[in-house]
XYZ file of C-alpha atoms in Angstrom:
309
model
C 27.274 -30.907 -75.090
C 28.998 -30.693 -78.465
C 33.013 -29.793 -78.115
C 33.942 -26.527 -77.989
C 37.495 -25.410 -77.874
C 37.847 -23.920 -74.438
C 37.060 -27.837 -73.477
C 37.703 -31.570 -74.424
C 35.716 -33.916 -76.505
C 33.647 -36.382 -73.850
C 33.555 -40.228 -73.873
C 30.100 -39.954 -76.093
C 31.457 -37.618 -78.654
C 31.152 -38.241 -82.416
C 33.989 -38.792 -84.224
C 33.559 -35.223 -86.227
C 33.988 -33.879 -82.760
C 37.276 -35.719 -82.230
C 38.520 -34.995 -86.002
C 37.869 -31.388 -84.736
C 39.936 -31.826 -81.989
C 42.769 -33.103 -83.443
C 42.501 -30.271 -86.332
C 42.775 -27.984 -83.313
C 45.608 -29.775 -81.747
C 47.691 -29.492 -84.900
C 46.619 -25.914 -84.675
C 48.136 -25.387 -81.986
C 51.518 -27.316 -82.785
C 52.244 -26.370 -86.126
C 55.807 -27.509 -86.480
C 54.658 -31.227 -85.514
C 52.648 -34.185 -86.280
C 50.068 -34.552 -84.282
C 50.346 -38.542 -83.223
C 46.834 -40.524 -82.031
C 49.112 -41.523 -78.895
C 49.084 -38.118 -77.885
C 45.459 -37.407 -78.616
C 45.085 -40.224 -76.424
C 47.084 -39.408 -73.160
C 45.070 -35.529 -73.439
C 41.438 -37.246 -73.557
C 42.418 -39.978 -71.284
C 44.091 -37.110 -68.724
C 40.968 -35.389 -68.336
C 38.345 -38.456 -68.330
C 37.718 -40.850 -65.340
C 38.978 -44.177 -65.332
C 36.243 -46.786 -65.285
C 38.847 -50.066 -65.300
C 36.542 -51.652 -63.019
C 36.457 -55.771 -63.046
C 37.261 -56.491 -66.126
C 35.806 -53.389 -67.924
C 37.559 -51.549 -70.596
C 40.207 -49.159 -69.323
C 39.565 -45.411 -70.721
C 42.280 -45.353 -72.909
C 41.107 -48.711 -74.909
C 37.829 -46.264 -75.071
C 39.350 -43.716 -76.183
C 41.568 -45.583 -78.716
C 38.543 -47.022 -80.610
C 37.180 -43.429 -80.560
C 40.738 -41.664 -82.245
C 40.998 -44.711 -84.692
C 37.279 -43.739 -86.078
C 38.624 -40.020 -86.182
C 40.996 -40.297 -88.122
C 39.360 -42.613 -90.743
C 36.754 -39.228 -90.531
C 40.429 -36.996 -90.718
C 41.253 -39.193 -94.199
C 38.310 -38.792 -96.280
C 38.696 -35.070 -95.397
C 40.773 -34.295 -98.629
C 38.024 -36.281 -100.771
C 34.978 -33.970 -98.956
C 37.027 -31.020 -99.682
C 37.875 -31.799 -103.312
C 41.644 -31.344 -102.290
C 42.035 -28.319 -100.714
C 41.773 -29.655 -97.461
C 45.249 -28.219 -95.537
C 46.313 -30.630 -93.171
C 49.299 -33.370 -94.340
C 49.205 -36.810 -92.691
C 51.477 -39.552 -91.283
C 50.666 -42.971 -90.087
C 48.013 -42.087 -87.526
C 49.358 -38.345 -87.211
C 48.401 -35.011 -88.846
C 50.136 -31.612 -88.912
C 48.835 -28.456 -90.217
C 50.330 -27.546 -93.556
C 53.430 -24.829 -93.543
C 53.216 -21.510 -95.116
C 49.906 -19.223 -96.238
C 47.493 -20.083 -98.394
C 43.736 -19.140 -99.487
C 42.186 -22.424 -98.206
C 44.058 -22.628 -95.375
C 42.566 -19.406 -94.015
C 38.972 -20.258 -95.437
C 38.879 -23.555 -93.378
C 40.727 -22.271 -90.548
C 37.649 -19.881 -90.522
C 35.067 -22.421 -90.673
C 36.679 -24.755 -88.016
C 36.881 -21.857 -85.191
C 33.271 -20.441 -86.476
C 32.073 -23.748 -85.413
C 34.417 -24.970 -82.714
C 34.376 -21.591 -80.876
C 31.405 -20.498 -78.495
C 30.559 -17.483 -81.341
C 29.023 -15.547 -78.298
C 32.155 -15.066 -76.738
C 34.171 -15.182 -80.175
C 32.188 -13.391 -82.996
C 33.883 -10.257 -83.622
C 37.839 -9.673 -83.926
C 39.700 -7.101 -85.493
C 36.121 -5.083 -86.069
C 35.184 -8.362 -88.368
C 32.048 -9.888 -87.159
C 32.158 -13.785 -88.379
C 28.614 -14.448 -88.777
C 27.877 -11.475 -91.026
C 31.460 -12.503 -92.997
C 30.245 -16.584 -93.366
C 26.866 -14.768 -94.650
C 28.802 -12.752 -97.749
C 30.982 -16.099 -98.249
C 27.900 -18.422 -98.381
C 26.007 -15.630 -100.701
C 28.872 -16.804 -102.792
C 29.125 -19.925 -102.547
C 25.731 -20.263 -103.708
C 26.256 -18.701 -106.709
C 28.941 -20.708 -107.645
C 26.927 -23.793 -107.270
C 23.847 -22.408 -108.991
C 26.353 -21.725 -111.689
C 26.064 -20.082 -114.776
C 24.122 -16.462 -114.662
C 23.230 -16.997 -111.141
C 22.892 -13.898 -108.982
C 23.009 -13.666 -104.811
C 22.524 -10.833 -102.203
C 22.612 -11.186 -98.447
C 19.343 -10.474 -97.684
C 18.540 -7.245 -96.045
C 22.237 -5.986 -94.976
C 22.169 -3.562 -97.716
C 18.802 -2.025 -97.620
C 17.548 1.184 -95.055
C 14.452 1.126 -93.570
C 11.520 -1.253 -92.681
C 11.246 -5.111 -93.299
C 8.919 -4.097 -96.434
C 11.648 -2.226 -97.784
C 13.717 -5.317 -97.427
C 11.096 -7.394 -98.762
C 10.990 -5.130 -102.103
C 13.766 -4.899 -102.539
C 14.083 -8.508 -102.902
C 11.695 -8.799 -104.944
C 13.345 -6.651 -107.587
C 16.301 -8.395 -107.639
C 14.655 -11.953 -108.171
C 11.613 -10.251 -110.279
C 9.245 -12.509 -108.957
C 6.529 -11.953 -105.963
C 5.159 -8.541 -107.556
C 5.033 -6.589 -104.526
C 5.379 -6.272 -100.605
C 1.937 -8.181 -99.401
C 0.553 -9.103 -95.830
C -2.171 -10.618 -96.360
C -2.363 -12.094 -92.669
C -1.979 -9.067 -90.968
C 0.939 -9.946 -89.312
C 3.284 -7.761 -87.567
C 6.734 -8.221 -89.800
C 9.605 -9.369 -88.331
C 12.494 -6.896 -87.196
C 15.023 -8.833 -88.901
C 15.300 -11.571 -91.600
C 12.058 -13.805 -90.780
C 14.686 -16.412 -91.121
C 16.620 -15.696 -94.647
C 19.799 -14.323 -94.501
C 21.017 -15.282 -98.489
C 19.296 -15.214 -101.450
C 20.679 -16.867 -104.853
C 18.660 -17.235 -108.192
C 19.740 -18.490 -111.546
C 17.962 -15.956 -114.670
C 16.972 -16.510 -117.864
C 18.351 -14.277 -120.857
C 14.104 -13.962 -121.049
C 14.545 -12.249 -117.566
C 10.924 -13.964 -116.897
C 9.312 -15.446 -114.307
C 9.919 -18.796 -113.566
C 13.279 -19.491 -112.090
C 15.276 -21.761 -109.840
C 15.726 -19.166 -106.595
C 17.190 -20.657 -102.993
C 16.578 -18.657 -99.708
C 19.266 -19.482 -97.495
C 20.115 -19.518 -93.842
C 23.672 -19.371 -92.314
C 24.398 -21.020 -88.536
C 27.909 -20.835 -87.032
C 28.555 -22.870 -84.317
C 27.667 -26.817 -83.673
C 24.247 -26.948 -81.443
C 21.439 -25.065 -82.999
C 22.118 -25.023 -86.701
C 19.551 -27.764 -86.566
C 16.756 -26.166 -84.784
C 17.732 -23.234 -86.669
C 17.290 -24.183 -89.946
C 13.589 -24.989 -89.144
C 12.779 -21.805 -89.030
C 13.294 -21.234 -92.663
C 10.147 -22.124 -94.620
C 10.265 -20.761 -98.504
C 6.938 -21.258 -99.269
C 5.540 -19.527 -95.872
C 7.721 -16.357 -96.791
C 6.593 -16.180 -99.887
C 2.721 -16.470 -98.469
C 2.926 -14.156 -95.899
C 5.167 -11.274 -97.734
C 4.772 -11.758 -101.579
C 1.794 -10.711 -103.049
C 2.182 -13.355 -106.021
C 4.054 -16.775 -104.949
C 7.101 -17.488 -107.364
C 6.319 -20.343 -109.732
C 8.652 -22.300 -108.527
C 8.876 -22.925 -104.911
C 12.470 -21.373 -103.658
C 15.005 -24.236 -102.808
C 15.437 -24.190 -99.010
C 19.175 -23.891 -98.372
C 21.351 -24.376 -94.674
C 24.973 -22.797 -94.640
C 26.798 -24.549 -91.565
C 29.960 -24.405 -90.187
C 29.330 -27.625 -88.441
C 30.283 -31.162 -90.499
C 27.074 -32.753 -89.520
C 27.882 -36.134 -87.545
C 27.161 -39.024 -89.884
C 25.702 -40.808 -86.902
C 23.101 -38.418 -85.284
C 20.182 -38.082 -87.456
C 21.984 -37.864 -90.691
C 18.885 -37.561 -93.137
C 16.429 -36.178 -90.481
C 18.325 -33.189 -90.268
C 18.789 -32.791 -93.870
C 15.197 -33.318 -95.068
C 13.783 -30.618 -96.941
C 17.016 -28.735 -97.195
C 19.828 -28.441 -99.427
C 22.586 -28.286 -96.782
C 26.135 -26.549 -97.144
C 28.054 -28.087 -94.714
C 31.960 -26.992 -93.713
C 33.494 -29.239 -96.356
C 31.014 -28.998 -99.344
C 31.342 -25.508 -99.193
C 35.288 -25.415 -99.011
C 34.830 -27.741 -101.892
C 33.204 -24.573 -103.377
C 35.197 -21.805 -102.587
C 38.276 -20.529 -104.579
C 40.315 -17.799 -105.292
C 37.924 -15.455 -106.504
C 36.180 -14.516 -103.428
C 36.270 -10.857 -103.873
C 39.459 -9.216 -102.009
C 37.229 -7.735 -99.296
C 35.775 -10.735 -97.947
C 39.647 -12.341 -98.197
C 40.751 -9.614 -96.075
C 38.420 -9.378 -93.708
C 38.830 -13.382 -92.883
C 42.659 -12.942 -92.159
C 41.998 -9.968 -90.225
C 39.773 -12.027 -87.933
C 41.990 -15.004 -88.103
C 44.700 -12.478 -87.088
C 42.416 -11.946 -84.180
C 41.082 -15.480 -83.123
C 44.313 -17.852 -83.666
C 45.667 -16.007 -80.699
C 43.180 -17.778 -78.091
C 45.084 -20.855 -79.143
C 47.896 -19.359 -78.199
C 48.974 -18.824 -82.397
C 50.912 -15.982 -83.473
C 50.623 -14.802 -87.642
C-alpha cells in the first residue's frame, strides 16, 4: 500500500514515499527543520520492533531507509530545475517562508498525490483532478514549444462523444471526420484522453507532431491507468483518416515514479510527466484562473494537516 497522508510510510516503502513524508512533515512544522532523528522516532513509534537475536533493531531499519530519502530530498532542486521550495540543513529540511508561485504549484502536486483524492478532490468548489488536467494542457504546450496548441479534451464541448470527437478533430485538422467503423458503442467519457497538445505548421497541413494525454492523481493506479491510453486505437476506432503521424502517448502524474519499481516498464511507450518534470515546466504564466483556483483549494486542503493560510 503506497503512503498516504492519513498514515505512515511502512518498513518496505520506497524512498519517494519517505521523501514524501518528510515534505509533509515540514508541512506541517513550518517554522522548523525537519531533522532525520525525528523522522526516525515517528516511523520507529508506529512500527514493531523485530530486535530479535542479533537482528537489526527497527530504528537501524529505518535509519538506512531516511538516509536514502534524503539523498532522493537533495536531487529534488536539480529534478525541479530550482524551483523546488524546501531549504535544507545537515540531514534536515524545512519548508520555505513566505508565498510564492511554485510553492503553491508543488504543494498541489504533493497532496494530489499523497492524499486519498476520493476523500480529498474537491475544496473550496475546486475539483483537483479537472484543475491538474488545465495545468498539464499547459504544460504540454510549453514543452511542445513554439506554435504549439492544447485543449482538455471534451470539458468544453455539449453533447455526444462524436461531438467531442469533432471537435477535436478541428482543432488538430487531422482525422477528417467522426468515424466508427467497428460499430462500437462510444464511450460516455474520454475513451481515455483527457489533454490534447499539437505543434502546427505556418502550412496549417497535415502532418504534425500531436500528443494525447492522460492525467492520474494519486500514487496506485496511474500505472494501470495509463494503459488505457492507446493513440493509434483512438484514432482507428473514431477518425475516419489516421493522422500521419502517430500521436505521442503522454502520462501526467502527480506521483514521482519510484526509481526502484519498474522504472522503464512503466514508462515504455509513454512520454511521462511526472511531479518534478512538470514543476520543472511550469512558471508564472499559468493563466490567473488556474493560479487562483489552486490557492483556493490549497486554502481548503492544508487545513487537514492542521495548516492555517
Amino acid at each position: 500500500m503506497a503512503y498516504k497522508i492519513s498514515k505512515i510510510p511502512n518498513s518496505k516503502a520506497y524512498k519517494e514515499e519517505i521523501a514524501d513524508f518528510w515534505e509533509v512533515q515540514a508541512i506541517r512544522n513550518p517554522d522548523i527543520f525537519v531533522s532525520q532523528t525525528s523522522i526516525t522516532q515517528i516511523l520507529s513509534k508506529e512500527l514493531d520492533e523485530i530486535d530479535h537475536d542479533g537482528i537489526e533493531s527497527e530504528d537501524d531499519i529505518v535509519d538506512s531507509q531516511n538516509a536514502e530519502a534524503f539523498q532522493e530530498l537533495s536531487k529534488r532542486p536539480i529534478f525541479t530545475s530550482g524551483k523546488y521550495p524546501f531549504d535544507f540543513k545537515k540531514y534536515s529540511i524545512k519548508i520555505q517562508d513566505g508565498d510564492s508561485f511554485f510553492k503553491d504549484a508543488y504543494l498541489f502536486l504533493l497532496l494530489c498525490a499523497r492524499f486519498n483524492m476520493n476523500n480529498h478532490r474537491s475544496y473550496n468548489g475546486v475539483d483537483a483532478t479537472l484543475l491538474f488536467e488545465k495545468i498539464c494542457a499547459y504544460v504540454a504546450e510549453i514543452f511542445f514549444g513554439d506554435n504549439a496548441k492544447s485543449i482538455v479534451f471534451g470539458t468544453a464541448v455539449p453533447g455526444t462523444f462524436e461531438d467531442k470527437i469533432n471537435d477535436l478533430i478541428t482543432h488538430i485538422g487531422e482525422g477528417k471526420k467522426f468515424s466508427n467503423p467497428n460499430n462500437t458503442t462510444p464511450p460516455q467519457k474520454d475513451d481515455g484522453i483527457d489533454v490534447v497538445v499539437w505543434k502546427e505548421f505556418s502550412d496549417k497541413r497535415i502532418g504534425k507532431l500531436i500528443g494525447f494525454g492522460q492525467c492520474k492523481t494519486g500514487t496506485t493506479s496511474w500505472r494501470d491507468g495509463i494503459r488505457k491510453l492507446n493513440s493509434s486505437d483512438f484514432c482507428s476506432n473514431w477518425f475516419a483518416e489516421h493522422p500521419i503521424v502517430t500521436p505521442v502517448q503522454i502520462a501526467f502524474i502527480c506521483d514521482t515514479m519510484n526509481e526502484n519499481f519498474n522504472f522503464y516498464t512503466a514508462q515504455f511507450r509513454y512520454l511521462v510527466f511526472n511531479r518534478f518534470r512538470i514543476l520543472e515546466l511550469l512558471d508564472e504564466d499559468l493563466p490567473y484562473e488556474l493560479k487562483t483556483d489552486m490557492k483556493n483549494w490549497l486554502n481548503g486542503a492544508l487545513p487537514v494537516l492542521g495548516i492555517k493560510r
